């Protein structure tokens, strides 16, 4: 039996100690991860706390189809993206350019550097039109309407091209980083 199955069973049965250990193990990494999106330590901590509250509240319905860690990071990503959407801001493509002050180890910095290279490689492999649209959206922080007007195409085309780009990037990055896009 894998650790994830044991964790899931303990948490689903209401084992508060198991949940506390899970919280202790993953709270800080989730905060760091969410911070990459929201750039606000307090907000990152609040969103990470919300992830754990939801896990506890929905513990009987949990489905860790991949792994517990992947589940938590996907939930954290969703919280961060929803927060950003609600704030009507965009996550720029270079959101990985800066790391939290003093919050990353050399290993994490190397992983982020490698991840930036992988994302850039994935973007470079997009068809030219799709790449242009994606870069205008993420790097130049332009709205769909602004891009559509600039390129003289519909906003629906912009949305479709960005969806294609995100699917391509997810596929290129594989399971290790699927929760980022």
JSON list of C-alpha atoms in Angstrom, two decimals:
[
{"chain": "A", "resi": 1, "resn": "UNK", "atom": "CA", "xyz": [0.00, 0.00, 0.00]},
{"chain": "A", "resi": 2, "resn": "UNK", "atom": "CA", "xyz": [1.42, 3.38, -0.97]},
{"chain": "A", "resi": 3, "resn": "UNK", "atom": "CA", "xyz": [1.85, 6.29, 1.39]},
{"chain": "A", "resi": 4, "resn": "UNK", "atom": "CA", "xyz": [-0.80, 8.27, -0.52]},
{"chain": "A", "resi": 5, "resn": "UNK", "atom": "CA", "xyz": [-3.42, 5.58, 0.10]},
{"chain": "A", "resi": 6, "resn": "UNK", "atom": "CA", "xyz": [-2.53, 5.48, 3.80]},
{"chain": "A", "resi": 7, "resn": "UNK", "atom": "CA", "xyz": [-2.69, 9.30, 4.05]},
{"chain": "A", "resi": 8, "resn": "UNK", "atom": "CA", "xyz": [-5.99, 9.37, 2.21]},
{"chain": "A", "resi": 9, "resn": "UNK", "atom": "CA", "xyz": [-7.55, 6.72, 4.43]},
{"chain": "A", "resi": 10, "resn": "UNK", "atom": "CA", "xyz": [-6.35, 8.34, 7.64]},
{"chain": "A", "resi": 11, "resn": "UNK", "atom": "CA", "xyz": [-7.59, 11.78, 6.60]},
{"chain": "A", "resi": 12, "resn": "UNK", "atom": "CA", "xyz": [-10.89, 10.44, 5.28]},
{"chain": "A", "resi": 13, "resn": "UNK", "atom": "CA", "xyz": [-11.46, 8.72, 8.61]},
{"chain": "A", "resi": 14, "resn": "UNK", "atom": "CA", "xyz": [-11.03, 12.07, 10.37]},
{"chain": "A", "resi": 15, "resn": "UNK", "atom": "CA", "xyz": [-7.56, 11.45, 11.83]},
{"chain": "A", "resi": 16, "resn": "UNK", "atom": "CA", "xyz": [-6.61, 14.96, 12.96]},
{"chain": "A", "resi": 17, "resn": "UNK", "atom": "CA", "xyz": [-3.00, 14.00, 13.68]},
{"chain": "A", "resi": 18, "resn": "UNK", "atom": "CA", "xyz": [-2.52, 12.69, 10.13]},
{"chain": "A", "resi": 19, "resn": "UNK", "atom": "CA", "xyz": [-4.03, 15.90, 8.78]},
{"chain": "A", "resi": 20, "resn": "UNK", "atom": "CA", "xyz": [-1.75, 17.98, 11.02]},
{"chain": "A", "resi": 21, "resn": "UNK", "atom": "CA", "xyz": [1.28, 16.08, 9.70]},
{"chain": "A", "resi": 22, "resn": "UNK", "atom": "CA", "xyz": [0.11, 16.60, 6.13]},
{"chain": "A", "resi": 23, "resn": "UNK", "atom": "CA", "xyz": [-0.35, 20.30, 6.82]},
{"chain": "A", "resi": 24, "resn": "UNK", "atom": "CA", "xyz": [3.11, 20.56, 8.41]},
{"chain": "A", "resi": 25, "resn": "UNK", "atom": "CA", "xyz": [4.74, 18.76, 5.48]},
{"chain": "A", "resi": 26, "resn": "UNK", "atom": "CA", "xyz": [3.11, 20.72, 2.65]},
{"chain": "A", "resi": 27, "resn": "UNK", "atom": "CA", "xyz": [2.06, 24.13, 3.97]},
{"chain": "A", "resi": 28, "resn": "UNK", "atom": "CA", "xyz": [5.36, 25.93, 3.31]},
{"chain": "A", "resi": 29, "resn": "UNK", "atom": "CA", "xyz": [5.92, 24.42, -0.17]},
{"chain": "A", "resi": 30, "resn": "UNK", "atom": "CA", "xyz": [2.35, 25.33, -1.14]},
{"chain": "A", "resi": 31, "resn": "UNK", "atom": "CA", "xyz": [2.86, 28.90, 0.12]},
{"chain": "A", "resi": 32, "resn": "UNK", "atom": "CA", "xyz": [6.01, 29.24, -1.97]},
{"chain": "A", "resi": 33, "resn": "UNK", "atom": "CA", "xyz": [4.26, 27.81, -5.00]},
{"chain": "A", "resi": 34, "resn": "UNK", "atom": "CA", "xyz": [1.23, 30.09, -4.65]},
{"chain": "A", "resi": 35, "resn": "UNK", "atom": "CA", "xyz": [3.53, 33.07, -4.07]},
{"chain": "A", "resi": 36, "resn": "UNK", "atom": "CA", "xyz": [4.92, 32.56, -7.58]},
{"chain": "A", "resi": 37, "resn": "UNK", "atom": "CA", "xyz": [1.47, 33.44, -8.85]},
{"chain": "A", "resi": 38, "resn": "UNK", "atom": "CA", "xyz": [0.15, 36.06, -6.44]},
{"chain": "A", "resi": 39, "resn": "UNK", "atom": "CA", "xyz": [3.38, 37.78, -5.34]},
{"chain": "A", "resi": 40, "resn": "UNK", "atom": "CA", "xyz": [1.96, 38.45, -1.89]},
{"chain": "A", "resi": 41, "resn": "UNK", "atom": "CA", "xyz": [3.13, 36.39, 1.10]},
{"chain": "A", "resi": 42, "resn": "UNK", "atom": "CA", "xyz": [0.04, 36.99, 3.23]},
{"chain": "A", "resi": 43, "resn": "UNK", "atom": "CA", "xyz": [-2.28, 36.12, 0.34]},
{"chain": "A", "resi": 44, "resn": "UNK", "atom": "CA", "xyz": [-0.23, 33.01, -0.47]},
{"chain": "A", "resi": 45, "resn": "UNK", "atom": "CA", "xyz": [-0.53, 31.83, 3.14]},
{"chain": "A", "resi": 46, "resn": "UNK", "atom": "CA", "xyz": [-4.25, 32.52, 3.16]},
{"chain": "A", "resi": 47, "resn": "UNK", "atom": "CA", "xyz": [-4.80, 30.63, -0.09]},
{"chain": "A", "resi": 48, "resn": "UNK", "atom": "CA", "xyz": [-2.68, 27.69, 1.13]},
{"chain": "A", "resi": 49, "resn": "UNK", "atom": "CA", "xyz": [-4.75, 27.60, 4.31]},
{"chain": "A", "resi": 50, "resn": "UNK", "atom": "CA", "xyz": [-7.92, 27.55, 2.19]},
{"chain": "A", "resi": 51, "resn": "UNK", "atom": "CA", "xyz": [-6.55, 24.56, 0.27]},
{"chain": "A", "resi": 52, "resn": "UNK", "atom": "CA", "xyz": [-6.09, 22.63, 3.51]},
{"chain": "A", "resi": 53, "resn": "UNK", "atom": "CA", "xyz": [-9.48, 23.70, 4.85]},
{"chain": "A", "resi": 54, "resn": "UNK", "atom": "CA", "xyz": [-11.11, 22.41, 1.70]},
{"chain": "A", "resi": 55, "resn": "UNK", "atom": "CA", "xyz": [-9.19, 19.13, 1.95]},
{"chain": "A", "resi": 56, "resn": "UNK", "atom": "CA", "xyz": [-10.42, 18.67, 5.51]},
{"chain": "A", "resi": 57, "resn": "UNK", "atom": "CA", "xyz": [-14.01, 19.69, 4.71]},
{"chain": "A", "resi": 58, "resn": "UNK", "atom": "CA", "xyz": [-14.16, 17.42, 1.64]},
{"chain": "A", "resi": 59, "resn": "UNK", "atom": "CA", "xyz": [-11.96, 14.66, 3.08]},
{"chain": "A", "resi": 60, "resn": "UNK", "atom": "CA", "xyz": [-14.56, 11.93, 2.51]},
{"chain": "A", "resi": 61, "resn": "UNK", "atom": "CA", "xyz": [-14.79, 12.81, -1.20]},
{"chain": "A", "resi": 62, "resn": "UNK", "atom": "CA", "xyz": [-11.05, 13.17, -1.92]},
{"chain": "A", "resi": 63, "resn": "UNK", "atom": "CA", "xyz": [-9.78, 11.67, -5.15]},
{"chain": "A", "resi": 64, "resn": "UNK", "atom": "CA", "xyz": [-6.01, 11.48, -5.48]},
{"chain": "A", "resi": 65, "resn": "UNK", "atom": "CA", "xyz": [-5.97, 10.05, -8.98]},
{"chain": "A", "resi": 66, "resn": "UNK", "atom": "CA", "xyz": [-2.28, 10.97, -9.40]},
{"chain": "A", "resi": 67, "resn": "UNK", "atom": "CA", "xyz": [-0.73, 11.55, -5.98]},
{"chain": "A", "resi": 68, "resn": "UNK", "atom": "CA", "xyz": [-1.44, 13.44, -2.81]},
{"chain": "A", "resi": 69, "resn": "UNK", "atom": "CA", "xyz": [1.31, 15.97, -3.58]},
{"chain": "A", "resi": 70, "resn": "UNK", "atom": "CA", "xyz": [0.01, 16.50, -7.12]},
{"chain": "A", "resi": 71, "resn": "UNK", "atom": "CA", "xyz": [-3.52, 16.90, -5.77]},
{"chain": "A", "resi": 72, "resn": "UNK", "atom": "CA", "xyz": [-2.43, 19.56, -3.27]},
{"chain": "A", "resi": 73, "resn": "UNK", "atom": "CA", "xyz": [-0.39, 21.49, -5.84]},
{"chain": "A", "resi": 74, "resn": "UNK", "atom": "CA", "xyz": [-3.20, 21.35, -8.39]},
{"chain": "A", "resi": 75, "resn": "UNK", "atom": "CA", "xyz": [-5.62, 22.66, -5.76]},
{"chain": "A", "resi": 76, "resn": "UNK", "atom": "CA", "xyz": [-3.11, 25.40, -4.86]},
{"chain": "A", "resi": 77, "resn": "UNK", "atom": "CA", "xyz": [-2.69, 26.34, -8.51]},
{"chain": "A", "resi": 78, "resn": "UNK", "atom": "CA", "xyz": [-6.46, 26.52, -8.95]},
{"chain": "A", "resi": 79, "resn": "UNK", "atom": "CA", "xyz": [-6.78, 28.72, -5.85]},
{"chain": "A", "resi": 80, "resn": "UNK", "atom": "CA", "xyz": [-4.05, 31.05, -7.15]},
{"chain": "A", "resi": 81, "resn": "UNK", "atom": "CA", "xyz": [-5.48, 31.25, -10.66]},
{"chain": "A", "resi": 82, "resn": "UNK", "atom": "CA", "xyz": [-8.97, 31.89, -9.33]},
{"chain": "A", "resi": 83, "resn": "UNK", "atom": "CA", "xyz": [-7.61, 34.60, -7.04]},
{"chain": "A", "resi": 84, "resn": "UNK", "atom": "CA", "xyz": [-5.83, 36.26, -9.96]},
{"chain": "A", "resi": 85, "resn": "UNK", "atom": "CA", "xyz": [-8.91, 35.96, -12.16]},
{"chain": "A", "resi": 86, "resn": "UNK", "atom": "CA", "xyz": [-11.02, 37.51, -9.44]},
{"chain": "A", "resi": 87, "resn": "UNK", "atom": "CA", "xyz": [-8.49, 40.34, -9.15]},
{"chain": "A", "resi": 88, "resn": "UNK", "atom": "CA", "xyz": [-8.69, 40.74, -12.96]},
{"chain": "A", "resi": 89, "resn": "UNK", "atom": "CA", "xyz": [-4.96, 40.40, -13.31]},
{"chain": "A", "resi": 90, "resn": "UNK", "atom": "CA", "xyz": [-2.90, 38.19, -15.58]},
{"chain": "A", "resi": 91, "resn": "UNK", "atom": "CA", "xyz": [-0.13, 35.79, -14.76]},
{"chain": "A", "resi": 92, "resn": "UNK", "atom": "CA", "xyz": [2.73, 36.86, -17.04]},
{"chain": "A", "resi": 93, "resn": "UNK", "atom": "CA", "xyz": [4.81, 34.19, -18.75]},
{"chain": "A", "resi": 94, "resn": "UNK", "atom": "CA", "xyz": [7.82, 35.39, -16.77]},
{"chain": "A", "resi": 95, "resn": "UNK", "atom": "CA", "xyz": [6.17, 34.72, -13.39]},
{"chain": "A", "resi": 96, "resn": "UNK", "atom": "CA", "xyz": [9.09, 32.44, -12.63]},
{"chain": "A", "resi": 97, "resn": "UNK", "atom": "CA", "xyz": [11.74, 35.11, -13.20]},
{"chain": "A", "resi": 98, "resn": "UNK", "atom": "CA", "xyz": [11.84, 36.18, -9.56]},
{"chain": "A", "resi": 99, "resn": "UNK", "atom": "CA", "xyz": [11.86, 34.00, -6.51]},
{"chain": "A", "resi": 100, "resn": "UNK", "atom": "CA", "xyz": [10.69, 34.90, -3.01]},
{"chain": "A", "resi": 101, "resn": "UNK", "atom": "CA", "xyz": [13.40, 36.63, -0.97]},
{"chain": "A", "resi": 102, "resn": "UNK", "atom": "CA", "xyz": [15.38, 34.09, 0.99]},
{"chain": "A", "resi": 103, "resn": "UNK", "atom": "CA", "xyz": [12.64, 31.54, 0.45]},
{"chain": "A", "resi": 104, "resn": "UNK", "atom": "CA", "xyz": [14.33, 29.22, -2.00]},
{"chain": "A", "resi": 105, "resn": "UNK", "atom": "CA", "xyz": [17.18, 26.81, -1.72]},
{"chain": "A", "resi": 106, "resn": "UNK", "atom": "CA", "xyz": [19.83, 26.35, -4.39]},
{"chain": "A", "resi": 107, "resn": "UNK", "atom": "CA", "xyz": [18.02, 23.19, -5.49]},
{"chain": "A", "resi": 108, "resn": "UNK", "atom": "CA", "xyz": [14.72, 25.08, -5.90]},
{"chain": "A", "resi": 109, "resn": "UNK", "atom": "CA", "xyz": [16.44, 27.88, -7.80]},
{"chain": "A", "resi": 110, "resn": "UNK", "atom": "CA", "xyz": [18.01, 25.36, -10.18]},
{"chain": "A", "resi": 111, "resn": "UNK", "atom": "CA", "xyz": [14.64, 23.68, -10.67]},
{"chain": "A", "resi": 112, "resn": "UNK", "atom": "CA", "xyz": [13.00, 27.04, -11.43]},
{"chain": "A", "resi": 113, "resn": "UNK", "atom": "CA", "xyz": [15.77, 27.88, -13.89]},
{"chain": "A", "resi": 114, "resn": "UNK", "atom": "CA", "xyz": [15.27, 24.54, -15.65]},
{"chain": "A", "resi": 115, "resn": "UNK", "atom": "CA", "xyz": [11.50, 25.08, -15.64]},
{"chain": "A", "resi": 116, "resn": "UNK", "atom": "CA", "xyz": [11.90, 28.52, -17.26]},
{"chain": "A", "resi": 117, "resn": "UNK", "atom": "CA", "xyz": [14.02, 26.92, -19.99]},
{"chain": "A", "resi": 118, "resn": "UNK", "atom": "CA", "xyz": [11.43, 24.19, -20.55]},
{"chain": "A", "resi": 119, "resn": "UNK", "atom": "CA", "xyz": [8.59, 26.72, -20.79]},
{"chain": "A", "resi": 120, "resn": "UNK", "atom": "CA", "xyz": [10.54, 28.85, -23.24]},
{"chain": "A", "resi": 121, "resn": "UNK", "atom": "CA", "xyz": [11.33, 25.78, -25.34]},
{"chain": "A", "resi": 122, "resn": "UNK", "atom": "CA", "xyz": [7.65, 24.79, -25.34]},
{"chain": "A", "resi": 123, "resn": "UNK", "atom": "CA", "xyz": [6.61, 28.30, -26.40]},
{"chain": "A", "resi": 124, "resn": "UNK", "atom": "CA", "xyz": [9.24, 28.35, -29.16]},
{"chain": "A", "resi": 125, "resn": "UNK", "atom": "CA", "xyz": [7.77, 25.12, -30.57]},
{"chain": "A", "resi": 126, "resn": "UNK", "atom": "CA", "xyz": [4.33, 26.69, -31.00]},
{"chain": "A", "resi": 127, "resn": "UNK", "atom": "CA", "xyz": [3.22, 27.66, -34.50]},
{"chain": "A", "resi": 128, "resn": "UNK", "atom": "CA", "xyz": [4.28, 31.25, -35.24]},
{"chain": "A", "resi": 129, "resn": "UNK", "atom": "CA", "xyz": [0.80, 32.80, -34.98]},
{"chain": "A", "resi": 130, "resn": "UNK", "atom": "CA", "xyz": [-0.02, 30.90, -31.78]},
{"chain": "A", "resi": 131, "resn": "UNK", "atom": "CA", "xyz": [3.35, 31.86, -30.28]},
{"chain": "A", "resi": 132, "resn": "UNK", "atom": "CA", "xyz": [2.83, 35.53, -31.12]},
{"chain": "A", "resi": 133, "resn": "UNK", "atom": "CA", "xyz": [-0.61, 35.58, -29.54]},
{"chain": "A", "resi": 134, "resn": "UNK", "atom": "CA", "xyz": [0.56, 33.72, -26.45]},
{"chain": "A", "resi": 135, "resn": "UNK", "atom": "CA", "xyz": [3.54, 36.03, -25.93]},
{"chain": "A", "resi": 136, "resn": "UNK", "atom": "CA", "xyz": [1.39, 39.15, -26.34]},
{"chain": "A", "resi": 137, "resn": "UNK", "atom": "CA", "xyz": [-0.97, 37.77, -23.71]},
{"chain": "A", "resi": 138, "resn": "UNK", "atom": "CA", "xyz": [1.60, 36.60, -21.19]},
{"chain": "A", "resi": 139, "resn": "UNK", "atom": "CA", "xyz": [4.74, 38.67, -21.76]},
{"chain": "A", "resi": 140, "resn": "UNK", "atom": "CA", "xyz": [3.12, 41.93, -22.81]},
{"chain": "A", "resi": 141, "resn": "UNK", "atom": "CA", "xyz": [0.07, 41.45, -20.52]},
{"chain": "A", "resi": 142, "resn": "UNK", "atom": "CA", "xyz": [-2.34, 42.43, -23.29]},
{"chain": "A", "resi": 143, "resn": "UNK", "atom": "CA", "xyz": [-6.00, 41.59, -23.09]},
{"chain": "A", "resi": 144, "resn": "UNK", "atom": "CA", "xyz": [-7.67, 39.36, -25.65]},
{"chain": "A", "resi": 145, "resn": "UNK", "atom": "CA", "xyz": [-9.41, 42.39, -27.10]},
{"chain": "A", "resi": 146, "resn": "UNK", "atom": "CA", "xyz": [-6.15, 44.35, -27.44]},
{"chain": "A", "resi": 147, "resn": "UNK", "atom": "CA", "xyz": [-4.47, 41.45, -29.21]},
{"chain": "A", "resi": 148, "resn": "UNK", "atom": "CA", "xyz": [-7.47, 40.92, -31.48]},
{"chain": "A", "resi": 149, "resn": "UNK", "atom": "CA", "xyz": [-7.49, 44.59, -32.48]},
{"chain": "A", "resi": 150, "resn": "UNK", "atom": "CA", "xyz": [-3.73, 44.63, -33.04]},
{"chain": "A", "resi": 151, "resn": "UNK", "atom": "CA", "xyz": [-3.76, 41.49, -35.20]},
{"chain": "A", "resi": 152, "resn": "UNK", "atom": "CA", "xyz": [-7.13, 42.23, -36.79]},
{"chain": "A", "resi": 153, "resn": "UNK", "atom": "CA", "xyz": [-8.70, 38.92, -35.75]},
{"chain": "A", "resi": 154, "resn": "UNK", "atom": "CA", "xyz": [-11.57, 37.95, -33.44]},
{"chain": "A", "resi": 155, "resn": "UNK", "atom": "CA", "xyz": [-11.28, 37.56, -29.68]},
{"chain": "A", "resi": 156, "resn": "UNK", "atom": "CA", "xyz": [-12.59, 33.99, -30.10]},
{"chain": "A", "resi": 157, "resn": "UNK", "atom": "CA", "xyz": [-9.54, 33.24, -32.25]},
{"chain": "A", "resi": 158, "resn": "UNK", "atom": "CA", "xyz": [-7.33, 34.69, -29.53]},
{"chain": "A", "resi": 159, "resn": "UNK", "atom": "CA", "xyz": [-9.00, 32.51, -26.89]},
{"chain": "A", "resi": 160, "resn": "UNK", "atom": "CA", "xyz": [-8.65, 29.42, -29.09]},
{"chain": "A", "resi": 161, "resn": "UNK", "atom": "CA", "xyz": [-4.97, 30.09, -29.80]},
{"chain": "A", "resi": 162, "resn": "UNK", "atom": "CA", "xyz": [-4.17, 30.63, -26.12]},
{"chain": "A", "resi": 163, "resn": "UNK", "atom": "CA", "xyz": [-6.01, 27.41, -25.26]},
{"chain": "A", "resi": 164, "resn": "UNK", "atom": "CA", "xyz": [-3.96, 25.58, -27.90]},
{"chain": "A", "resi": 165, "resn": "UNK", "atom": "CA", "xyz": [-0.76, 27.11, -26.52]},
{"chain": "A", "resi": 166, "resn": "UNK", "atom": "CA", "xyz": [-1.56, 26.11, -22.93]},
{"chain": "A", "resi": 167, "resn": "UNK", "atom": "CA", "xyz": [-2.42, 22.53, -23.97]},
{"chain": "A", "resi": 168, "resn": "UNK", "atom": "CA", "xyz": [0.83, 22.31, -25.91]},
{"chain": "A", "resi": 169, "resn": "UNK", "atom": "CA", "xyz": [2.86, 23.66, -23.00]},
{"chain": "A", "resi": 170, "resn": "UNK", "atom": "CA", "xyz": [1.16, 21.28, -20.53]},
{"chain": "A", "resi": 171, "resn": "UNK", "atom": "CA", "xyz": [1.87, 18.34, -22.81]},
{"chain": "A", "resi": 172, "resn": "UNK", "atom": "CA", "xyz": [5.45, 19.44, -23.35]},
{"chain": "A", "resi": 173, "resn": "UNK", "atom": "CA", "xyz": [6.12, 19.88, -19.63]},
{"chain": "A", "resi": 174, "resn": "UNK", "atom": "CA", "xyz": [4.61, 16.50, -18.80]},
{"chain": "A", "resi": 175, "resn": "UNK", "atom": "CA", "xyz": [3.20, 15.30, -15.50]},
{"chain": "A", "resi": 176, "resn": "UNK", "atom": "CA", "xyz": [5.95, 16.80, -13.37]},
{"chain": "A", "resi": 177, "resn": "UNK", "atom": "CA", "xyz": [4.77, 20.38, -14.02]},
{"chain": "A", "resi": 178, "resn": "UNK", "atom": "CA", "xyz": [1.22, 19.89, -15.29]},
{"chain": "A", "resi": 179, "resn": "UNK", "atom": "CA", "xyz": [-0.20, 21.93, -12.42]},
{"chain": "A", "resi": 180, "resn": "UNK", "atom": "CA", "xyz": [1.44, 25.15, -13.67]},
{"chain": "A", "resi": 181, "resn": "UNK", "atom": "CA", "xyz": [-0.71, 25.72, -16.76]}
]
